[in-house]
Coordinates of C-alpha atoms in Angstrom, one line a residue:
M451 CA -0.1 0.1 0.0
A452 CA 2.7 2.5 -1.0
E453 CA 2.0 6.1 -1.5
A454 CA 3.9 8.6 -3.5
P455 CA 5.5 11.4 -1.4
G456 CA 3.5 14.5 -1.4
S457 CA 0.6 13.1 -3.3
R458 CA -1.9 13.5 -0.5
T459 CA -4.6 16.2 -0.6
P460 CA -6.0 17.5 2.9
R461 CA -9.8 16.6 3.1
A462 CA -12.3 17.7 5.6
P463 CA -13.7 14.8 8.0
Q464 CA -17.1 13.6 6.8
A465 CA -20.2 14.1 8.5
P466 CA -21.8 11.1 10.6
L467 CA -23.8 8.7 8.4
A468 CA -26.4 8.6 11.2
P469 CA -26.3 12.1 12.8
G470 CA -29.4 11.3 14.9
H471 CA -27.5 9.0 17.3
A472 CA -24.2 8.0 18.7
G473 CA -22.4 5.0 17.0
P474 CA -22.1 3.7 13.6
A475 CA -25.0 3.5 11.0
L476 CA -26.7 0.2 10.8
I477 CA -27.3 -0.9 7.1
A478 CA -29.7 -3.8 6.7
H479 CA -28.1 -6.2 4.1
G480 CA -30.2 -6.7 1.0
A481 CA -33.3 -5.4 2.8
G482 CA -34.3 -3.3 0.0
N483 CA -34.5 -6.0 -2.7
S484 CA -38.3 -6.7 -2.3
R485 CA -41.4 -5.1 -0.8
K486 CA -41.7 -8.0 1.7
L487 CA -37.9 -7.5 2.7
V488 CA -38.4 -3.9 3.1
R489 CA -41.4 -4.4 5.4
E490 CA -39.8 -6.9 7.5
A491 CA -36.4 -4.9 7.9
L492 CA -38.2 -1.7 8.8
S493 CA -39.6 -3.1 12.2
D494 CA -35.9 -3.4 13.3
Q495 CA -35.3 0.4 12.6
P496 CA -32.2 0.3 10.6
D497 CA -30.6 3.5 9.6
F498 CA -30.3 2.4 5.9
L499 CA -31.7 -0.3 3.8
E500 CA -29.3 -1.8 1.3
V501 CA -30.4 -2.6 -2.2
D502 CA -28.6 -4.4 -5.1
L503 CA -29.5 -2.8 -8.3
W504 CA -28.8 -4.2 -11.8
V505 CA -29.7 -2.5 -15.1
H506 CA -31.5 -4.6 -17.5
H507 CA -33.4 -3.4 -20.6
H508 CA -33.1 0.2 -19.5
R509 CA -34.6 -0.1 -16.1
F510 CA -33.4 -1.2 -12.6
E511 CA -34.0 -4.6 -11.1
A512 CA -33.5 -4.9 -7.3
R513 CA -31.9 -8.3 -6.6
H514 CA -28.9 -9.9 -5.2
E515 CA -28.8 -12.7 -7.6
R516 CA -27.2 -12.7 -11.0
A517 CA -29.6 -13.2 -14.0
A518 CA -29.1 -16.1 -16.4
Y519 CA -30.8 -14.1 -19.3
P520 CA -32.2 -15.1 -21.8
L521 CA -33.4 -17.8 -19.5
P522 CA -35.9 -16.5 -17.0
L523 CA -33.8 -17.4 -14.1
L524 CA -31.9 -15.8 -11.3
V525 CA -28.9 -17.6 -10.0
E526 CA -27.3 -17.5 -6.5
K527 CA -24.6 -20.0 -5.3
W528 CA -27.0 -22.3 -3.6
Y529 CA -30.2 -21.9 -5.6
L530 CA -32.2 -20.7 -8.7
R531 CA -35.5 -18.7 -8.7
V532 CA -37.7 -17.5 -11.4
V533 CA -37.4 -13.9 -12.6
P534 CA -40.4 -11.9 -11.1
R535 CA -42.9 -10.6 -13.6
H536 CA -42.7 -7.2 -12.2
P537 CA -39.2 -6.7 -10.7
F538 CA -38.9 -4.4 -7.6
S539 CA -37.5 -1.0 -8.7
L540 CA -35.8 1.9 -7.0
H541 CA -38.7 4.0 -7.4
D542 CA -40.8 1.3 -5.6
L543 CA -38.3 1.1 -2.8
L544 CA -38.3 4.9 -2.2
I545 CA -42.0 5.2 -2.1
E546 CA -42.3 1.9 0.2
T547 CA -39.5 3.1 2.6
G548 CA -40.5 6.8 2.8
P549 CA -38.8 8.6 5.7
A550 CA -38.4 5.5 7.8
A551 CA -34.8 4.8 6.8
G552 CA -32.3 5.9 4.4
I553 CA -31.2 3.9 1.2
F554 CA -27.9 2.4 0.5
L555 CA -27.5 1.6 -3.2
D556 CA -25.1 -1.3 -4.4
L557 CA -24.9 -0.5 -8.0
K558 CA -23.9 -3.6 -9.9
N559 CA -23.6 -2.4 -13.6
G560 CA -24.8 0.2 -16.1
A561 CA -22.2 3.2 -15.8
E562 CA -23.8 6.4 -17.2
E563 CA -27.2 4.6 -17.6
A564 CA -27.3 3.6 -14.1
A565 CA -26.6 7.1 -13.0
A566 CA -29.3 8.5 -15.2
L567 CA -31.8 5.9 -13.8
V568 CA -30.9 7.0 -10.1
R569 CA -31.7 10.6 -11.0
R570 CA -34.8 9.5 -12.6
S571 CA -36.0 7.6 -9.6
L572 CA -35.1 10.4 -7.1
D573 CA -36.9 12.8 -9.2
S574 CA -40.0 10.5 -9.2
A575 CA -40.0 10.3 -5.4
P576 CA -40.5 13.8 -3.8
G577 CA -39.2 13.8 -0.2
H578 CA -37.2 10.8 -0.5
P579 CA -34.8 9.7 2.2
R580 CA -31.0 10.1 2.3
V581 CA -29.4 8.1 -0.3
L582 CA -25.8 6.7 -0.4
A583 CA -24.4 4.6 -3.2
S584 CA -21.5 2.2 -3.7
S585 CA -20.1 0.4 -6.7
Q586 CA -16.9 -1.3 -7.8
Q587 CA -17.3 0.6 -11.1
W588 CA -15.4 3.9 -10.7
R589 CA -16.8 5.1 -13.9
L590 CA -20.3 4.7 -12.7
L591 CA -19.8 6.5 -9.4
R592 CA -18.1 9.4 -11.4
A593 CA -21.3 9.6 -13.6
L594 CA -23.4 9.4 -10.5
R595 CA -21.5 12.3 -8.8
M596 CA -22.4 14.5 -11.9
T597 CA -26.0 13.6 -12.1
C598 CA -26.8 13.2 -8.4
P599 CA -24.5 15.4 -6.4
E600 CA -26.7 14.9 -3.3
V601 CA -25.7 11.3 -3.2
D602 CA -22.6 10.4 -1.2
C603 CA -20.5 7.8 -3.1
F604 CA -18.4 4.9 -1.6
Y605 CA -16.1 2.6 -3.5
S606 CA -16.9 -1.1 -2.9
I607 CA -13.8 -2.9 -2.0
D608 CA -13.8 -6.7 -1.8
V609 CA -10.0 -7.6 -2.2
L610 CA -6.9 -6.0 -1.3
P611 CA -5.7 -5.1 -4.8
K612 CA -8.8 -2.9 -5.0
L613 CA -7.9 -1.3 -1.7
D614 CA -4.5 -0.5 -2.8
L615 CA -5.7 1.1 -6.0
F616 CA -8.2 3.1 -4.0
L617 CA -5.5 4.4 -1.5
S618 CA -3.1 5.2 -4.3
I619 CA -5.5 7.6 -6.3
A620 CA -8.4 8.6 -3.9
D621 CA -6.7 11.8 -2.9
R622 CA -6.7 13.0 -6.6
D623 CA -10.3 11.9 -7.0
A624 CA -13.1 14.3 -6.1
V625 CA -15.8 11.4 -6.0
P626 CA -15.3 9.3 -2.8
H627 CA -17.0 10.1 0.3
G628 CA -15.5 6.9 1.5
V629 CA -15.2 3.0 1.2
S630 CA -17.7 0.1 1.7
C631 CA -15.1 -2.6 2.5
E632 CA -15.3 -6.3 3.2
H633 CA -14.9 -6.4 6.9
R634 CA -12.1 -8.9 6.9
L635 CA -9.7 -6.5 5.1
L636 CA -10.0 -3.8 7.9
T637 CA -7.5 -3.3 10.7
R638 CA -7.4 -0.5 13.2
P639 CA -4.5 1.2 11.5
L640 CA -6.3 1.1 8.2
V641 CA -9.6 2.6 9.6
E642 CA -7.4 5.3 11.2
R643 CA -5.5 5.9 8.0
L644 CA -8.8 6.5 6.1
H645 CA -10.2 8.6 8.8
D646 CA -7.0 10.7 8.7
R647 CA -7.5 11.2 5.1
G648 CA -11.1 12.3 5.5
F649 CA -12.9 9.2 4.4
S650 CA -15.9 7.4 5.9
V651 CA -15.6 3.5 6.4
I652 CA -18.5 1.1 6.1
A653 CA -17.7 -2.5 7.0
W654 CA -19.7 -5.4 5.4
T655 CA -21.2 -8.0 6.0
V656 CA -20.9 -8.2 9.9
D657 CA -23.3 -10.5 11.7
E658 CA -21.2 -11.5 14.7
P659 CA -21.5 -9.2 17.8
D660 CA -17.9 -9.6 18.9
R661 CA -16.6 -8.5 15.3
A662 CA -19.1 -5.7 15.3
R663 CA -17.8 -4.6 18.7
E664 CA -14.2 -4.7 17.5
L665 CA -15.1 -2.7 14.4
I666 CA -17.0 0.0 16.5
A667 CA -14.0 0.3 18.8
W668 CA -11.8 1.1 15.8
G669 CA -14.5 3.8 14.8
V670 CA -16.1 2.5 11.6
D671 CA -18.9 4.8 10.5
G672 CA -21.3 2.1 9.3
I673 CA -22.0 -1.7 9.6
T674 CA -23.8 -3.6 7.0
T675 CA -25.5 -6.6 8.6
R676 CA -28.2 -9.2 8.2
C677 CA -28.9 -9.0 11.9
V678 CA -29.8 -5.4 12.8
A679 CA -31.8 -5.9 15.8
E680 CA -29.3 -8.5 17.3
I681 CA -26.2 -6.2 16.7
R682 CA -27.9 -3.3 18.2
T683 CA -29.1 -5.2 21.2
A684 CA -25.7 -6.9 21.8
L685 CA -23.8 -3.6 21.5
K686 CA -26.4 -1.4 23.3
L687 CA -26.5 0.9 20.3
P688 CA -29.3 3.6 20.1
R689 CA -32.3 3.3 17.8
P690 CA -32.4 5.9 15.1
V691 CA -34.5 9.1 15.7
T692 CA -37.4 9.3 13.3

């Protein structure tokens, strides 16, 4: 993780992701992928609902699975399911959620088209909640920053080479609010280093209270989890202010 001398540009610290309470924002993993999941997740009062968004035929489809088009199947590691006749959209999610929680977009593909679709969805849902976005596609996030400046962008990092790349160029890139990082890549020195450079840090996917407790001690700004209620209770985190 080498850095060129003198390459750093000072950055102001980022505002809290969940300003209504102390501690990190709790992000409900995959909870925005269907109307049923949204309604189930909101009872746990997460700060954000995560949604996986794929561009297909010039529209968003909310789903974690990969598609097997032209077959009408969605594929996950351990199962197959039929493509729904009416896929859940970002517009549907914004309307269904209302002010109850923020939305955390995990944008899978689409580049400029995905950015345009986010803009269209936000415009179609007046009074929509706070929206954050992550992607592994830097081109997509740059397009999103141009079309939706109100959306804070996070680079999604799942392997060390991507983390090295982020650290080597992020100070010369106006896009990133921070990183959404596979939690096993994070260490206390790395979190401190990112914070020192003005970046927020979201850890995913953290379902064990002991690991969440360690990450919170390191000062992470957000935790993506399948177990919002359990993590909050075990760590005595406050509920969001609505």
